[in-house]
Short mmCIF file of C-alpha atoms in Angstrom, two decimals:
data_model
loop_
_atom_site.label_atom_id
_atom_site.label_comp_id
_atom_site.label_asym_id
_atom_site.label_seq_id
_atom_site.Cartn_x
_atom_site.Cartn_y
_atom_site.Cartn_z
CA UNK A 29 -0.96 -10.03 -0.70
CA UNK A 30 -2.17 -8.37 -3.86
CA UNK A 31 -0.08 -8.38 -7.03
CA UNK A 32 -0.85 -5.97 -9.89
CA UNK A 33 0.91 -6.40 -13.21
CA UNK A 34 1.80 -2.95 -14.54
CA UNK A 35 3.96 -4.14 -17.43
CA UNK A 36 4.22 -7.69 -18.78
CA UNK A 37 6.10 -7.00 -21.99
CA UNK A 38 9.41 -8.37 -23.15
CA UNK A 39 11.83 -6.22 -25.12
CA UNK A 40 9.87 -7.13 -28.28
CA UNK A 41 6.45 -6.69 -26.73
CA UNK A 42 3.31 -6.01 -28.72
CA UNK A 43 2.96 -3.66 -30.43
CA UNK A 44 6.43 -3.69 -31.95
CA UNK A 45 7.02 -0.65 -34.19
CA UNK A 46 6.30 -1.59 -37.78
CA UNK A 47 5.22 -5.17 -37.04
CA UNK A 48 2.04 -6.44 -38.69
CA UNK A 49 1.75 -9.78 -36.83
CA UNK A 50 -1.56 -10.73 -35.23
CA UNK A 51 -0.41 -9.85 -31.71
CA UNK A 52 0.96 -6.44 -32.70
CA UNK A 53 -2.07 -5.56 -34.85
CA UNK A 54 -4.44 -6.43 -32.00
CA UNK A 55 -2.41 -4.51 -29.42
CA UNK A 56 -2.35 -1.47 -31.69
CA UNK A 57 -6.14 -1.58 -32.10
CA UNK A 58 -6.95 -2.37 -28.45
CA UNK A 59 -4.95 -0.62 -25.75
CA UNK A 60 -5.86 -3.31 -23.18
CA UNK A 61 -3.84 -5.86 -25.20
CA UNK A 62 -0.72 -3.73 -25.17
CA UNK A 63 2.25 -4.97 -23.12
CA UNK A 64 4.27 -2.31 -21.36
CA UNK A 65 7.81 -2.68 -19.99
CA UNK A 66 8.44 -4.76 -16.84
CA UNK A 67 6.81 -3.45 -13.66
CA UNK A 68 4.62 -4.97 -10.96
CA UNK A 69 3.18 -3.78 -7.66
CA UNK A 70 2.86 -5.86 -4.49
CA UNK A 71 0.50 -4.56 -1.81
CA UNK A 72 -0.34 -5.83 1.67
CA UNK A 73 -1.46 -4.08 4.85
CA UNK A 74 -1.15 -0.76 3.01
CA UNK A 75 2.51 -1.44 2.23
CA UNK A 76 3.36 -0.87 -1.45
CA UNK A 77 6.34 -2.52 -3.04
CA UNK A 78 7.29 -1.93 -6.67
CA UNK A 79 9.10 -4.70 -8.57
CA UNK A 80 11.07 -3.27 -11.52
CA UNK A 81 10.52 0.12 -13.09
CA UNK A 82 10.44 -0.26 -16.85
CA UNK A 83 7.34 1.91 -17.27
CA UNK A 84 8.36 5.41 -18.26
CA UNK A 85 5.38 6.94 -16.49
CA UNK A 86 6.39 5.87 -12.98
CA UNK A 87 6.36 9.48 -11.69
CA UNK A 88 2.72 9.82 -12.77
CA UNK A 89 1.69 6.30 -11.65
CA UNK A 90 3.09 6.83 -8.18
CA UNK A 91 2.59 10.29 -6.67
CA UNK A 92 4.63 11.02 -3.53
CA UNK A 93 3.74 8.80 -0.60
CA UNK A 94 2.37 5.91 -2.68
CA UNK A 95 5.48 3.70 -2.76
CA UNK A 96 7.30 2.26 0.25
CA UNK A 97 10.20 0.45 -1.41
CA UNK A 98 11.35 -1.14 -4.64
CA UNK A 99 12.88 -4.45 -5.66
CA UNK A 100 14.93 -4.37 -8.85
CA UNK A 101 15.73 -7.57 -10.73
CA UNK A 102 18.53 -6.05 -12.85
CA UNK A 103 19.74 -2.93 -14.61
CA UNK A 104 18.70 -3.60 -18.21
CA UNK A 105 17.03 -0.48 -19.69
CA UNK A 106 13.58 -2.08 -20.09
CA UNK A 107 13.50 -2.62 -16.31
CA UNK A 108 14.73 0.80 -15.17
CA UNK A 109 13.68 3.41 -17.77
CA UNK A 110 11.04 4.82 -15.42
CA UNK A 111 13.69 5.56 -12.80
CA UNK A 112 15.48 8.12 -14.97
CA UNK A 113 12.82 10.73 -14.20
CA UNK A 114 11.71 9.40 -10.81
CA UNK A 115 15.23 9.83 -9.43
CA UNK A 116 14.83 13.62 -9.52
CA UNK A 117 11.80 13.54 -7.22
CA UNK A 118 11.47 16.25 -4.56
CA UNK A 119 9.60 13.79 -2.34
CA UNK A 120 10.95 11.31 0.17
CA UNK A 121 13.77 8.91 -0.75
CA UNK A 122 12.97 5.55 -2.30
CA UNK A 123 15.09 2.55 -1.34
CA UNK A 124 15.76 0.28 -4.32
CA UNK A 125 16.98 -3.20 -3.35
CA UNK A 126 19.10 -4.56 -6.20
CA UNK A 127 21.82 -7.00 -7.21
CA UNK A 128 25.43 -5.86 -6.63
CA UNK A 129 25.83 -4.44 -10.14
CA UNK A 130 27.93 -1.34 -9.55
CA UNK A 131 27.81 -0.23 -13.20
CA UNK A 132 24.01 0.00 -13.31
CA UNK A 133 22.31 1.50 -16.35
CA UNK A 134 24.12 4.49 -17.88
CA UNK A 135 24.45 7.17 -15.14
CA UNK A 136 21.56 5.94 -12.96
CA UNK A 137 23.73 4.77 -10.05
CA UNK A 138 26.20 7.65 -10.31
CA UNK A 139 23.45 10.28 -10.34
CA UNK A 140 20.82 8.50 -8.28
CA UNK A 141 19.03 11.57 -6.89
CA UNK A 142 16.41 10.44 -4.37
CA UNK A 143 16.87 6.76 -5.16
CA UNK A 144 18.93 4.83 -2.63
CA UNK A 145 20.27 1.68 -4.24
CA UNK A 146 20.90 -1.02 -1.66
CA UNK A 147 22.74 -4.10 -2.88
CA UNK A 148 21.64 -7.36 -1.30
CA UNK A 149 23.06 -10.86 -0.94
CA UNK A 150 21.17 -13.76 -2.47
CA UNK A 151 19.42 -16.25 -0.16
CA UNK A 152 19.57 -13.84 2.81
CA UNK A 153 16.04 -12.99 3.94
CA UNK A 154 15.23 -9.52 5.28
CA UNK A 155 12.09 -7.85 6.60
CA UNK A 156 10.54 -5.00 4.69
CA UNK A 157 7.42 -3.58 6.30
CA UNK A 158 5.02 -6.50 6.74
CA UNK A 159 6.77 -8.79 4.22
CA UNK A 160 9.94 -10.87 4.22
CA UNK A 161 12.03 -10.65 1.08
CA UNK A 162 14.76 -12.92 -0.28
CA UNK A 163 16.78 -12.45 -3.47
CA UNK A 164 17.51 -15.53 -5.60
CA UNK A 165 20.03 -15.66 -8.49
CA UNK A 166 18.72 -16.05 -12.03
CA UNK A 167 20.47 -16.79 -15.36
CA UNK A 168 20.58 -13.79 -17.67
CA UNK A 169 22.96 -11.69 -19.75
CA UNK A 170 23.37 -9.31 -16.81
CA UNK A 171 23.59 -10.00 -13.06
CA UNK A 172 19.94 -10.62 -12.16
CA UNK A 173 18.05 -11.56 -9.00
CA UNK A 174 14.54 -12.93 -8.71
CA UNK A 175 12.57 -12.00 -5.60
CA UNK A 176 10.72 -14.14 -3.07
CA UNK A 177 8.15 -12.15 -1.11
CA UNK A 178 6.53 -13.85 1.89
CA UNK A 179 3.59 -12.60 3.96
CA UNK A 180 1.77 -14.60 6.63
CA UNK A 181 2.75 -17.98 5.21
CA UNK A 182 1.94 -17.03 1.61
CA UNK A 183 4.76 -16.84 -0.90
CA UNK A 184 5.19 -15.04 -4.20
CA UNK A 185 8.26 -15.71 -6.37
CA UNK A 186 8.99 -13.21 -9.15
CA UNK A 187 11.58 -14.75 -11.48
CA UNK A 188 12.37 -12.53 -14.45
CA UNK A 189 14.56 -12.12 -16.48
CA UNK A 190 15.98 -15.63 -16.77
CA UNK A 191 16.63 -18.59 -19.02
CA UNK A 192 16.42 -21.70 -16.88
CA UNK A 193 17.37 -21.41 -13.21
CA UNK A 194 20.60 -21.97 -11.25
CA UNK A 195 20.57 -25.24 -9.29
CA UNK A 196 20.92 -23.33 -6.03
CA UNK A 197 17.76 -21.33 -6.81
CA UNK A 198 15.79 -24.50 -7.62
CA UNK A 199 17.04 -26.17 -4.41
CA UNK A 200 16.02 -23.13 -2.40
CA UNK A 201 12.57 -22.60 -3.93
CA UNK A 202 11.31 -26.12 -4.68
CA UNK A 203 10.76 -27.15 -1.02
CA UNK A 204 8.72 -23.99 -0.46
CA UNK A 205 6.11 -24.88 -3.14
CA UNK A 206 5.35 -21.18 -3.59
CA UNK A 207 1.74 -20.06 -3.97
CA UNK A 208 2.31 -17.81 -6.98
CA UNK A 209 5.21 -17.97 -9.39
CA UNK A 210 5.69 -15.09 -11.83
CA UNK A 211 8.02 -16.40 -14.51
CA UNK A 212 9.93 -15.00 -17.50
CA UNK A 213 8.63 -16.56 -20.69
CA UNK A 214 9.39 -14.55 -23.80
CA UNK A 215 9.24 -17.10 -26.62
CA UNK A 216 7.06 -19.86 -28.10
CA UNK A 217 8.42 -23.46 -28.14
CA UNK A 218 11.80 -23.99 -29.80
CA UNK A 219 12.75 -20.40 -29.10
CA UNK A 220 16.08 -20.92 -30.86
CA UNK A 221 19.68 -20.24 -29.86
CA UNK A 222 21.29 -17.17 -28.31
CA UNK A 223 18.43 -16.31 -25.97
CA UNK A 224 18.45 -14.85 -22.46
CA UNK A 225 14.79 -15.64 -21.74
CA UNK A 226 12.73 -18.82 -21.38
CA UNK A 227 10.67 -20.23 -24.19
CA UNK A 228 7.43 -21.91 -23.18
CA UNK A 229 8.97 -25.40 -22.89
CA UNK A 230 11.65 -24.10 -20.55
CA UNK A 231 9.00 -22.28 -18.51
CA UNK A 232 7.00 -25.53 -18.19
CA UNK A 233 10.16 -27.36 -17.03
CA UNK A 234 10.70 -24.71 -14.34
CA UNK A 235 7.09 -25.00 -13.19
CA UNK A 236 7.51 -28.77 -12.89
CA UNK A 237 10.74 -28.32 -10.93
CA UNK A 238 9.34 -25.72 -8.51
CA UNK A 239 5.77 -26.99 -8.11
CA UNK A 240 3.96 -23.69 -7.51
CA UNK A 241 0.19 -23.63 -7.00
CA UNK A 242 -0.15 -21.15 -9.81
CA UNK A 243 2.19 -19.72 -12.42
CA UNK A 244 1.82 -16.48 -14.37
CA UNK A 245 4.02 -15.89 -17.38
CA UNK A 246 5.47 -12.42 -17.92
CA UNK A 247 8.07 -10.60 -20.09
CA UNK A 248 6.09 -11.81 -23.08
CA UNK A 249 7.21 -10.98 -26.62
CA UNK A 250 4.86 -10.53 -29.57
CA UNK A 251 5.77 -13.88 -31.11
CA UNK A 252 4.71 -15.71 -27.94
CA UNK A 253 1.44 -13.76 -27.90
CA UNK A 254 0.93 -14.73 -31.54
CA UNK A 255 1.61 -18.39 -30.74
CA UNK A 256 -0.72 -18.28 -27.73
CA UNK A 257 -3.49 -16.91 -29.97
CA UNK A 258 -3.41 -20.27 -31.77
CA UNK A 259 -2.39 -22.62 -28.94
CA UNK A 260 -3.65 -23.05 -25.39
CA UNK A 261 -1.09 -22.78 -22.59
CA UNK A 262 -0.05 -26.43 -22.28
CA UNK A 263 -0.37 -26.73 -18.48
CA UNK A 264 -3.58 -25.91 -16.58
CA UNK A 265 -1.85 -24.14 -13.68
CA UNK A 266 0.05 -21.83 -16.05
CA UNK A 267 -1.56 -18.60 -17.30
CA UNK A 268 -0.18 -15.64 -19.13
CA UNK A 269 -0.25 -12.36 -17.25
CA UNK A 270 -1.68 -9.23 -18.88
CA UNK A 271 -1.11 -5.56 -18.12
CA UNK A 272 -3.49 -4.44 -15.38
CA UNK A 273 -4.15 -8.00 -14.15
CA UNK A 274 -4.65 -8.23 -10.37
CA UNK A 275 -3.86 -11.45 -8.51
CA UNK A 276 -4.44 -12.42 -4.89
CA UNK A 277 -1.64 -14.41 -3.28
CA UNK B 536 10.84 24.90 -42.90
CA UNK B 537 8.47 24.02 -40.11
CA UNK B 538 9.73 23.31 -36.60
CA UNK B 539 7.52 21.55 -34.04
CA UNK B 540 8.62 21.37 -30.42
CA UNK B 541 7.76 17.91 -29.08
CA UNK B 542 9.60 18.24 -25.79
CA UNK B 543 11.02 21.44 -24.27
CA UNK B 544 11.79 20.17 -20.79
CA UNK B 545 15.08 20.14 -18.94
CA UNK B 546 15.99 17.27 -16.64
CA UNK B 547 14.01 19.01 -13.90
CA UNK B 548 11.07 19.96 -16.08
CA UNK B 549 7.60 20.69 -14.77
CA UNK B 550 6.01 18.75 -13.26
CA UNK B 551 8.83 17.43 -11.10
CA UNK B 552 7.69 14.51 -8.92
CA UNK B 553 6.74 15.80 -5.49
CA UNK B 554 7.37 19.48 -6.28
CA UNK B 555 4.72 22.01 -5.23
CA UNK B 556 6.17 25.09 -6.95
CA UNK B 557 3.91 27.24 -9.13
CA UNK B 558 5.27 25.82 -12.40
CA UNK B 559 4.91 22.20 -11.31
CA UNK B 560 1.44 22.72 -9.83
CA UNK B 561 0.22 24.37 -13.03
CA UNK B 562 1.75 21.67 -15.24
CA UNK B 563 0.13 18.97 -13.13
CA UNK B 564 -3.28 20.64 -13.47
CA UNK B 565 -2.97 21.53 -17.17
CA UNK B 566 -1.38 19.01 -19.50
CA UNK B 567 -0.60 21.72 -22.08
CA UNK B 568 1.84 23.31 -19.60
CA UNK B 569 3.78 20.10 -19.13
CA UNK B 570 7.32 19.94 -20.50
CA UNK B 571 8.38 16.61 -21.95
CA UNK B 572 11.97 15.46 -22.60
CA UNK B 573 13.97 16.96 -25.47
CA UNK B 574 12.61 16.29 -28.96
CA UNK B 575 11.78 18.46 -31.96
CA UNK B 576 10.66 17.83 -35.52
CA UNK B 577 11.84 19.71 -38.61
CA UNK B 578 9.72 19.37 -41.76
CA UNK B 579 10.15 20.71 -45.26
CA UNK B 580 9.06 19.44 -48.68
CA UNK B 581 7.61 16.37 -46.94
CA UNK B 582 11.03 15.54 -45.46
CA UNK B 583 10.82 14.82 -41.71
CA UNK B 584 13.86 15.20 -39.50
CA UNK B 585 13.77 14.42 -35.78
CA UNK B 586 16.13 16.29 -33.46
CA UNK B 587 16.76 14.32 -30.24
CA UNK B 588 14.58 11.50 -28.95
CA UNK B 589 13.92 12.04 -25.25
CA UNK B 590 10.20 11.33 -25.53
CA UNK B 591 9.50 7.78 -24.51
CA UNK B 592 6.55 7.51 -26.89
CA UNK B 593 8.58 7.95 -30.09
CA UNK B 594 7.33 4.60 -31.51
CA UNK B 595 3.74 5.82 -31.17
CA UNK B 596 4.48 9.41 -32.32
CA UNK B 597 6.18 8.20 -35.49
CA UNK B 598 4.60 5.19 -37.20
CA UNK B 599 6.74 3.55 -39.91
CA UNK B 600 7.42 5.83 -42.86
CA UNK B 601 6.97 9.10 -40.98
CA UNK B 602 10.62 9.87 -40.19
CA UNK B 603 13.41 10.29 -42.73
CA UNK B 604 16.43 10.84 -40.46
CA UNK B 605 17.45 11.97 -37.02
CA UNK B 606 19.97 14.41 -35.58
CA UNK B 607 21.16 13.63 -32.06
CA UNK B 608 22.81 16.30 -29.94
CA UNK B 609 24.29 13.87 -27.39
CA UNK B 610 23.76 10.59 -25.56
CA UNK B 611 22.40 11.79 -22.20
CA UNK B 612 19.35 9.69 -21.19
CA UNK B 613 16.86 12.56 -21.40
CA UNK B 614 17.73 12.94 -25.10
CA UNK B 615 17.66 9.26 -26.12
CA UNK B 616 15.17 7.41 -23.88
CA UNK B 617 12.68 7.09 -26.75
CA UNK B 618 15.27 5.25 -28.84
CA UNK B 619 15.40 2.28 -26.46
CA UNK B 620 12.10 0.94 -27.85
CA UNK B 621 12.31 2.47 -31.33
CA UNK B 622 15.55 0.57 -32.01
CA UNK B 623 13.62 -2.73 -32.18
CA UNK B 624 11.41 -1.50 -35.02
CA UNK B 625 10.53 -3.96 -37.79
CA UNK B 626 10.29 -1.04 -40.22
CA UNK B 627 12.98 0.58 -42.32
CA UNK B 628 16.29 1.64 -40.79
CA UNK B 629 16.65 5.10 -39.27
CA UNK B 630 19.94 6.93 -39.67
CA UNK B 631 20.89 8.86 -36.54
CA UNK B 632 23.58 11.49 -37.11
CA UNK B 633 25.47 11.98 -33.85
CA UNK B 634 28.71 13.16 -32.23
CA UNK B 635 31.57 10.63 -32.15
CA UNK B 636 30.68 9.30 -28.68
CA UNK B 637 31.40 5.59 -28.99
CA UNK B 638 30.15 4.81 -25.47
CA UNK B 639 26.65 6.12 -26.12
CA UNK B 640 23.92 5.59 -23.52
CA UNK B 641 24.02 2.20 -21.80
CA UNK B 642 23.75 -0.50 -24.52
CA UNK B 643 22.11 1.69 -27.18
CA UNK B 644 25.07 1.76 -29.56
CA UNK B 645 26.07 -1.87 -28.96
CA UNK B 646 22.53 -3.13 -29.56
CA UNK B 647 21.30 -0.53 -32.01
CA UNK B 648 18.71 -2.67 -33.85
CA UNK B 649 17.32 -0.67 -36.77
CA UNK B 650 19.09 2.53 -35.76
CA UNK B 651 22.18 3.34 -37.76
CA UNK B 652 24.35 5.75 -35.79
CA UNK B 653 26.51 7.83 -38.09
CA UNK B 654 29.18 9.96 -36.43
CA UNK B 655 29.83 13.31 -38.04
CA UNK B 656 32.58 15.89 -37.98
CA UNK B 657 31.80 19.39 -36.74
CA UNK B 658 31.68 22.27 -39.25
CA UNK B 659 31.41 19.88 -42.23
CA UNK B 660 28.12 20.49 -44.05
CA UNK B 661 26.26 17.60 -45.65
CA UNK B 662 23.03 17.30 -47.61
CA UNK B 663 20.12 15.41 -46.16
CA UNK B 664 17.07 15.31 -48.40
CA UNK B 665 16.18 18.93 -49.18
CA UNK B 666 18.20 20.43 -46.28
CA UNK B 667 21.87 21.02 -45.59
CA UNK B 668 23.04 20.12 -42.11
CA UNK B 669 26.14 21.13 -40.15
CA UNK B 670 27.14 20.01 -36.66
CA UNK B 671 28.63 22.62 -34.30
CA UNK B 672 30.38 21.84 -30.98
CA UNK B 673 28.68 22.89 -27.74
CA UNK B 674 29.89 22.98 -24.11
CA UNK B 675 28.32 20.30 -21.94
CA UNK B 676 29.19 17.49 -19.52
CA UNK B 677 29.15 15.04 -22.43
CA UNK B 678 30.36 15.42 -26.04
CA UNK B 679 27.53 17.44 -27.61
CA UNK B 680 26.83 18.93 -31.03
CA UNK B 681 24.30 21.58 -31.93
CA UNK B 682 22.78 21.41 -35.41
CA UNK B 683 22.48 24.02 -38.14
CA UNK B 684 19.76 23.16 -40.66
CA UNK B 685 19.58 25.23 -43.84
CA UNK B 686 16.87 25.21 -46.48
CA UNK B 687 16.54 27.64 -49.38
CA UNK B 688 18.53 30.37 -47.65
CA UNK B 689 16.72 30.00 -44.32
CA UNK B 690 18.68 28.80 -41.32
CA UNK B 691 17.70 27.13 -38.08
CA UNK B 692 20.29 26.58 -35.33
CA UNK B 693 19.38 24.12 -32.57
CA UNK B 694 21.88 24.58 -29.72
CA UNK B 695 21.11 22.36 -26.74
CA UNK B 696 22.51 21.17 -24.35
CA UNK B 697 25.15 23.81 -23.65
CA UNK B 698 26.51 26.36 -21.20
CA UNK B 699 27.98 29.18 -23.22
CA UNK B 700 29.42 28.37 -26.64
CA UNK B 701 32.92 27.48 -27.91
CA UNK B 702 34.58 30.39 -29.70
CA UNK B 703 34.74 28.37 -32.91
CA UNK B 704 30.99 27.87 -32.84
CA UNK B 705 30.35 31.59 -32.29
CA UNK B 706 32.76 32.47 -35.13
CA UNK B 707 31.00 30.03 -37.43
CA UNK B 708 27.41 31.01 -36.60
CA UNK B 709 27.58 34.77 -35.98
CA UNK B 710 28.22 35.77 -39.64
CA UNK B 711 25.20 33.70 -40.71
CA UNK B 712 22.72 35.68 -38.56
CA UNK B 713 20.45 32.64 -38.40
CA UNK B 714 16.72 33.10 -38.77
CA UNK B 715 15.70 30.95 -35.81
CA UNK B 716 17.91 30.02 -32.88
CA UNK B 717 16.69 27.31 -30.49
CA UNK B 718 18.78 27.65 -27.37
CA UNK B 719 19.35 25.74 -24.13
CA UNK B 720 18.19 27.83 -21.18
CA UNK B 721 17.45 25.80 -18.07
CA UNK B 722 17.82 28.31 -15.25
CA UNK B 723 16.70 31.79 -14.08
CA UNK B 724 19.37 34.51 -13.64
CA UNK B 725 22.28 33.69 -11.33
CA UNK B 726 21.81 29.98 -11.99
CA UNK B 727 24.65 29.20 -9.61
CA UNK B 728 27.78 27.08 -9.92
CA UNK B 729 28.28 23.55 -11.24
CA UNK B 730 25.84 23.82 -14.12
CA UNK B 731 25.93 22.35 -17.61
CA UNK B 732 23.12 24.53 -19.00
CA UNK B 733 22.65 28.24 -19.62
CA UNK B 734 20.84 30.48 -17.22
CA UNK B 735 18.83 33.28 -18.75
CA UNK B 736 21.67 35.82 -18.60
CA UNK B 737 24.00 33.46 -20.44
CA UNK B 738 21.28 32.80 -23.01
CA UNK B 739 20.88 36.55 -23.59
CA UNK B 740 24.65 36.89 -24.04
CA UNK B 741 24.59 34.15 -26.68
CA UNK B 742 21.70 35.83 -28.50
CA UNK B 743 23.68 39.08 -28.55
CA UNK B 744 26.74 37.27 -29.88
CA UNK B 745 24.91 35.37 -32.62
CA UNK B 746 22.31 37.96 -33.64
CA UNK B 747 19.46 35.66 -34.72
CA UNK B 748 16.18 37.13 -35.97
CA UNK B 749 14.32 35.13 -33.37
CA UNK B 750 15.33 32.97 -30.41
CA UNK B 751 13.30 30.25 -28.70
CA UNK B 752 14.46 28.94 -25.35
CA UNK B 753 14.22 25.21 -24.68
CA UNK B 754 15.40 22.58 -22.13
CA UNK B 755 13.53 24.62 -19.53
CA UNK B 756 13.51 23.55 -15.86
CA UNK B 757 10.66 24.22 -13.46
CA UNK B 758 12.54 26.98 -11.63
CA UNK B 759 12.95 28.93 -14.87
CA UNK B 760 9.23 28.49 -15.62
CA UNK B 761 8.47 29.74 -12.11
CA UNK B 762 10.73 32.76 -12.62
CA UNK B 763 9.17 33.49 -16.02
CA UNK B 764 5.71 33.46 -14.42
CA UNK B 765 6.80 36.58 -12.51
CA UNK B 766 9.21 38.18 -14.99
CA UNK B 767 8.97 38.94 -18.69
CA UNK B 768 11.68 37.54 -20.95
CA UNK B 769 14.15 40.42 -20.91
CA UNK B 770 14.70 40.67 -24.69
CA UNK B 771 11.88 41.13 -27.21
CA UNK B 772 13.28 38.71 -29.79
CA UNK B 773 13.58 35.92 -27.17
CA UNK B 774 10.58 33.66 -26.39
CA UNK B 775 10.27 30.49 -24.47
CA UNK B 776 9.22 27.44 -26.45
CA UNK B 777 6.37 25.23 -25.25
CA UNK B 778 5.51 21.63 -26.03
CA UNK B 779 3.47 21.47 -29.22
CA UNK B 780 4.56 24.92 -30.42
CA UNK B 781 4.96 25.18 -34.21
CA UNK B 782 7.32 27.71 -35.76
CA UNK B 783 7.91 28.68 -39.38
CA UNK B 784 11.51 29.29 -40.32
#
């Protein structure tokens, strides 16, 4: 399985408009340090599965015939903005597996065009081309599912957006000791109150609870990038993802 | 007054994903023929006024200090997508004059960040820097205002999105004989039923009713571009706008 990060940014991802912090200044000067909105691509055996569609240029990134299906974590704008144009495609339909959130984002579900939203139940595995997919509940300000993607005994868990994890999700995932965990981590330590995303301490606690072989942090805000410029990631098996990064699972 | 078209595309603007029509094929091959989502910039005396924010790259197009205010026609996604990132600016606040549509687009009004939405009444002129602005009601599937911008006796009317015009708007605008009319025209003649945008015959009727010196069509879909590739615009004072076009008013 090959995972490509297309967008690893949180809502306040570098560069933030008008922000002069180290992370934003660097991202403005060097396009490779920029963090785009949440999107990732999973490929295996020629099967191409998009996770989230925050990138506005989805129609250009994926010409007709280059996507087989999509997994959506939730309907916050920074995860679906790219679908507002893609829905009017003249090409084949795209099935978007999603949580049962009937409201969706603005008129996206009501006027879905060529997108076919298919609500799934958590913890119920289903086959999708060569992979097996299972939705797992997360903890966020909107109904959100993480996604477990399994292929020939290898497992990828994509858990974003979330702050902490429901007990049922920990109980389900921990025994699997997934190979690669992609995890929401938006803030440096002591992220403060009123959040809907992990800070780095909470991300480390999740990694300890789930025991993955490797963890990649995503949904990163500029203040975490600034903190990481001065501090190493505190656990050797945890790395931060970057836009364009390709990972073998 | 200087008007720059930043986005002249309708919802089905060229290139449409997976469409092989003449307009879409040309726009795919030549970036200058591409039509981006609705946005335009009005400048005079160093004052910079954005009309609509459909372009997703608004934060990059307008670094801090380069916009003084914004006029929003309505809250459909293709007119506000660029505001979803711009709202989290660390720079000065941006006042967005808009119709009294409390729902807005998804969570944009509820979580408005540095945007300050200010609802206006139609037909009530107000001063904004060196210009005088008046909202006029349009006819669309969502509460929509066109904008009249006046500067030293010159008048620009930006009327999109609309199908036809309310009588009150015609009565208000016709005696002014505006210098430049920017007008919604999404479809070729006989656009068919169930539309919320003018076809070219309806646009011509509006031009005859309002008597502007010059009319520029905007919110153009690929099928109108295809039709215009084979047919001249039927009235000499009507032109189609293109992305990047600059007009003196």
